[in-house]
Amino acid sequence: MAIMLVRFCAAAFISVLTISAAQAQVRAPSRLPDPRGEFVRQCAPRMLGRWEHPEAICTCLHDHAAAMVEDRDLREALLRGISETGVPTIETDWVPTSKQGEIGPTFTRIAKPTLQCMFDPAK
């Protein structure tokens, strides 16, 4: 009888730990920073003094100009360039050698949405 009680308590304890661990895993992603929000947070200070609404410009660049870039490596390099310098830029060492030839065409693709974001971010 005592052994059964110990086994029952052990099983209940393990199930409580398992449920707690599962709940912690479910909650963990909400603690991660929002990539878009993090980009705007890093980008906006670079736009201060140049533009009237830096957050709107950064949001627009993220949602429209960078969204035009389908390749993940090039998009991440572009977002890094904007957040570090305040202007769309891609350093060649930020992308794999095999994709460095795509930097020029990427800027051609984002030229119109970038200008739209810089000069009329509300549209």
mmCIF file of C-alpha atoms in Angstrom:
data_model
loop_
_atom_site.group_PDB
_atom_site.id
_atom_site.type_symbol
_atom_site.label_atom_id
_atom_site.label_comp_id
_atom_site.label_asym_id
_atom_site.label_seq_id
_atom_site.Cartn_x
_atom_site.Cartn_y
_atom_site.Cartn_z
ATOM 1 C CA MET A 1 0.000 0.000 0.000
ATOM 2 C CA ALA A 2 2.792 2.446 0.894
ATOM 3 C CA ILE A 3 4.676 1.596 -2.309
ATOM 4 C CA MET A 4 1.576 2.337 -4.389
ATOM 5 C CA LEU A 5 1.170 5.686 -2.635
ATOM 6 C CA VAL A 6 4.806 6.588 -3.357
ATOM 7 C CA ARG A 7 4.391 5.577 -7.017
ATOM 8 C CA PHE A 8 1.185 7.603 -7.306
ATOM 9 C CA CYS A 9 2.824 10.692 -5.793
ATOM 10 C CA ALA A 10 5.858 10.307 -8.057
ATOM 11 C CA ALA A 11 3.629 9.982 -11.126
ATOM 12 C CA ALA A 12 1.615 13.042 -10.095
ATOM 13 C CA PHE A 13 4.805 15.032 -9.505
ATOM 14 C CA ILE A 14 6.225 14.080 -12.925
ATOM 15 C CA SER A 15 2.972 14.991 -14.675
ATOM 16 C CA VAL A 16 2.943 18.406 -12.955
ATOM 17 C CA LEU A 17 6.537 19.000 -14.119
ATOM 18 C CA THR A 18 5.653 17.957 -17.658
ATOM 19 C CA ILE A 19 2.642 20.281 -17.785
ATOM 20 C CA SER A 20 4.711 23.160 -16.374
ATOM 21 C CA ALA A 21 7.460 22.581 -18.936
ATOM 22 C CA ALA A 22 4.928 22.482 -21.777
ATOM 23 C CA GLN A 23 3.363 25.741 -20.617
ATOM 24 C CA ALA A 24 6.803 27.368 -20.384
ATOM 25 C CA GLN A 25 7.559 26.319 -23.971
ATOM 26 C CA VAL A 26 4.268 27.802 -25.157
ATOM 27 C CA ARG A 27 4.989 31.116 -23.416
ATOM 28 C CA ALA A 28 8.631 31.384 -24.508
ATOM 29 C CA PRO A 29 8.012 32.758 -28.039
ATOM 30 C CA SER A 30 6.030 35.712 -26.684
ATOM 31 C CA ARG A 31 9.130 36.846 -24.816
ATOM 32 C CA LEU A 32 11.159 37.054 -28.017
ATOM 33 C CA PRO A 33 11.363 40.529 -29.518
ATOM 34 C CA ASP A 34 9.202 41.241 -32.529
ATOM 35 C CA PRO A 35 11.641 41.425 -35.500
ATOM 36 C CA ARG A 36 9.729 44.304 -37.076
ATOM 37 C CA GLY A 37 9.555 46.236 -33.817
ATOM 38 C CA GLU A 38 13.220 45.586 -33.134
ATOM 39 C CA PHE A 39 14.121 46.864 -36.604
ATOM 40 C CA VAL A 40 12.092 50.062 -36.098
ATOM 41 C CA ARG A 41 13.679 50.549 -32.662
ATOM 42 C CA GLN A 42 17.176 50.353 -34.180
ATOM 43 C CA CYS A 43 16.315 52.300 -37.329
ATOM 44 C CA ALA A 44 14.382 55.287 -35.943
ATOM 45 C CA PRO A 45 17.310 56.950 -34.105
ATOM 46 C CA ARG A 46 19.257 56.999 -37.404
ATOM 47 C CA MET A 47 16.371 58.879 -39.040
ATOM 48 C CA LEU A 48 16.054 61.562 -36.342
ATOM 49 C CA GLY A 49 17.007 64.986 -37.606
ATOM 50 C CA ARG A 50 16.613 63.914 -41.229
ATOM 51 C CA TRP A 51 12.917 63.085 -41.337
ATOM 52 C CA GLU A 52 9.820 64.343 -39.570
ATOM 53 C CA HIS A 53 8.372 60.897 -38.763
ATOM 54 C CA PRO A 54 11.297 58.459 -38.338
ATOM 55 C CA GLU A 55 9.177 55.567 -37.032
ATOM 56 C CA ALA A 56 6.821 55.816 -40.009
ATOM 57 C CA ILE A 57 9.749 55.790 -42.436
ATOM 58 C CA CYS A 58 11.382 52.811 -40.733
ATOM 59 C CA THR A 59 8.094 50.914 -40.661
ATOM 60 C CA CYS A 60 7.520 51.692 -44.328
ATOM 61 C CA LEU A 61 11.045 50.599 -45.289
ATOM 62 C CA HIS A 62 10.560 47.341 -43.438
ATOM 63 C CA ASP A 63 7.071 46.612 -44.743
ATOM 64 C CA HIS A 64 7.428 47.800 -48.339
ATOM 65 C CA ALA A 65 11.019 48.200 -49.534
ATOM 66 C CA ALA A 66 12.587 45.239 -47.722
ATOM 67 C CA ALA A 67 9.498 43.114 -48.367
ATOM 68 C CA MET A 68 10.280 43.372 -52.103
ATOM 69 C CA VAL A 69 13.486 41.367 -51.520
ATOM 70 C CA GLU A 70 12.622 37.692 -51.652
ATOM 71 C CA ASP A 71 16.065 36.325 -50.811
ATOM 72 C CA ARG A 72 16.470 36.015 -47.049
ATOM 73 C CA ASP A 73 20.210 36.802 -46.964
ATOM 74 C CA LEU A 74 19.809 39.936 -49.072
ATOM 75 C CA ARG A 75 16.754 41.091 -47.087
ATOM 76 C CA GLU A 76 18.553 40.644 -43.771
ATOM 77 C CA ALA A 77 21.597 42.498 -45.103
ATOM 78 C CA LEU A 78 19.371 45.336 -46.339
ATOM 79 C CA LEU A 79 17.562 45.607 -43.005
ATOM 80 C CA ARG A 80 20.913 45.586 -41.226
ATOM 81 C CA GLY A 81 22.196 48.361 -43.493
ATOM 82 C CA ILE A 82 19.134 50.516 -42.906
ATOM 83 C CA SER A 83 19.149 50.003 -39.141
ATOM 84 C CA GLU A 84 22.898 50.697 -38.858
ATOM 85 C CA THR A 85 23.194 53.621 -41.256
ATOM 86 C CA GLY A 86 19.711 55.044 -41.794
ATOM 87 C CA VAL A 87 19.927 54.522 -45.549
ATOM 88 C CA PRO A 88 19.403 51.415 -47.670
ATOM 89 C CA THR A 89 22.806 49.806 -48.004
ATOM 90 C CA ILE A 90 24.225 46.298 -48.236
ATOM 91 C CA GLU A 91 27.863 45.563 -47.464
ATOM 92 C CA THR A 92 29.249 42.775 -49.626
ATOM 93 C CA ASP A 93 30.583 40.874 -46.621
ATOM 94 C CA TRP A 94 27.026 40.688 -45.199
ATOM 95 C CA VAL A 95 25.890 38.297 -47.939
ATOM 96 C CA PRO A 96 27.345 35.037 -49.212
ATOM 97 C CA THR A 97 29.793 35.392 -52.089
ATOM 98 C CA SER A 98 27.391 33.552 -54.401
ATOM 99 C CA LYS A 99 24.749 36.282 -53.878
ATOM 100 C CA GLN A 100 26.924 39.380 -54.051
ATOM 101 C CA GLY A 101 26.076 39.828 -57.733
ATOM 102 C CA GLU A 102 22.433 40.311 -56.698
ATOM 103 C CA ILE A 103 23.124 43.439 -54.633
ATOM 104 C CA GLY A 104 22.750 45.843 -57.596
ATOM 105 C CA PRO A 105 19.519 44.284 -58.908
ATOM 106 C CA THR A 106 18.169 44.307 -55.342
ATOM 107 C CA PHE A 107 18.624 48.076 -55.124
ATOM 108 C CA THR A 108 16.947 48.511 -58.506
ATOM 109 C CA ARG A 109 13.984 46.473 -57.216
ATOM 110 C CA ILE A 110 13.609 48.531 -54.030
ATOM 111 C CA ALA A 111 14.286 51.990 -55.515
ATOM 112 C CA LYS A 112 10.656 53.024 -56.007
ATOM 113 C CA PRO A 113 9.301 51.776 -52.648
ATOM 114 C CA THR A 114 12.322 53.250 -50.858
ATOM 115 C CA LEU A 115 11.743 56.697 -52.354
ATOM 116 C CA GLN A 116 8.044 56.394 -51.533
ATOM 117 C CA CYS A 117 8.907 55.575 -47.906
ATOM 118 C CA MET A 118 11.409 58.406 -47.583
ATOM 119 C CA PHE A 119 9.277 61.134 -49.096
ATOM 120 C CA ASP A 120 5.698 60.022 -48.463
ATOM 121 C CA PRO A 121 5.632 57.202 -45.868
ATOM 122 C CA ALA A 122 1.879 57.490 -45.248
ATOM 123 C CA LYS A 123 1.027 55.987 -48.666
#
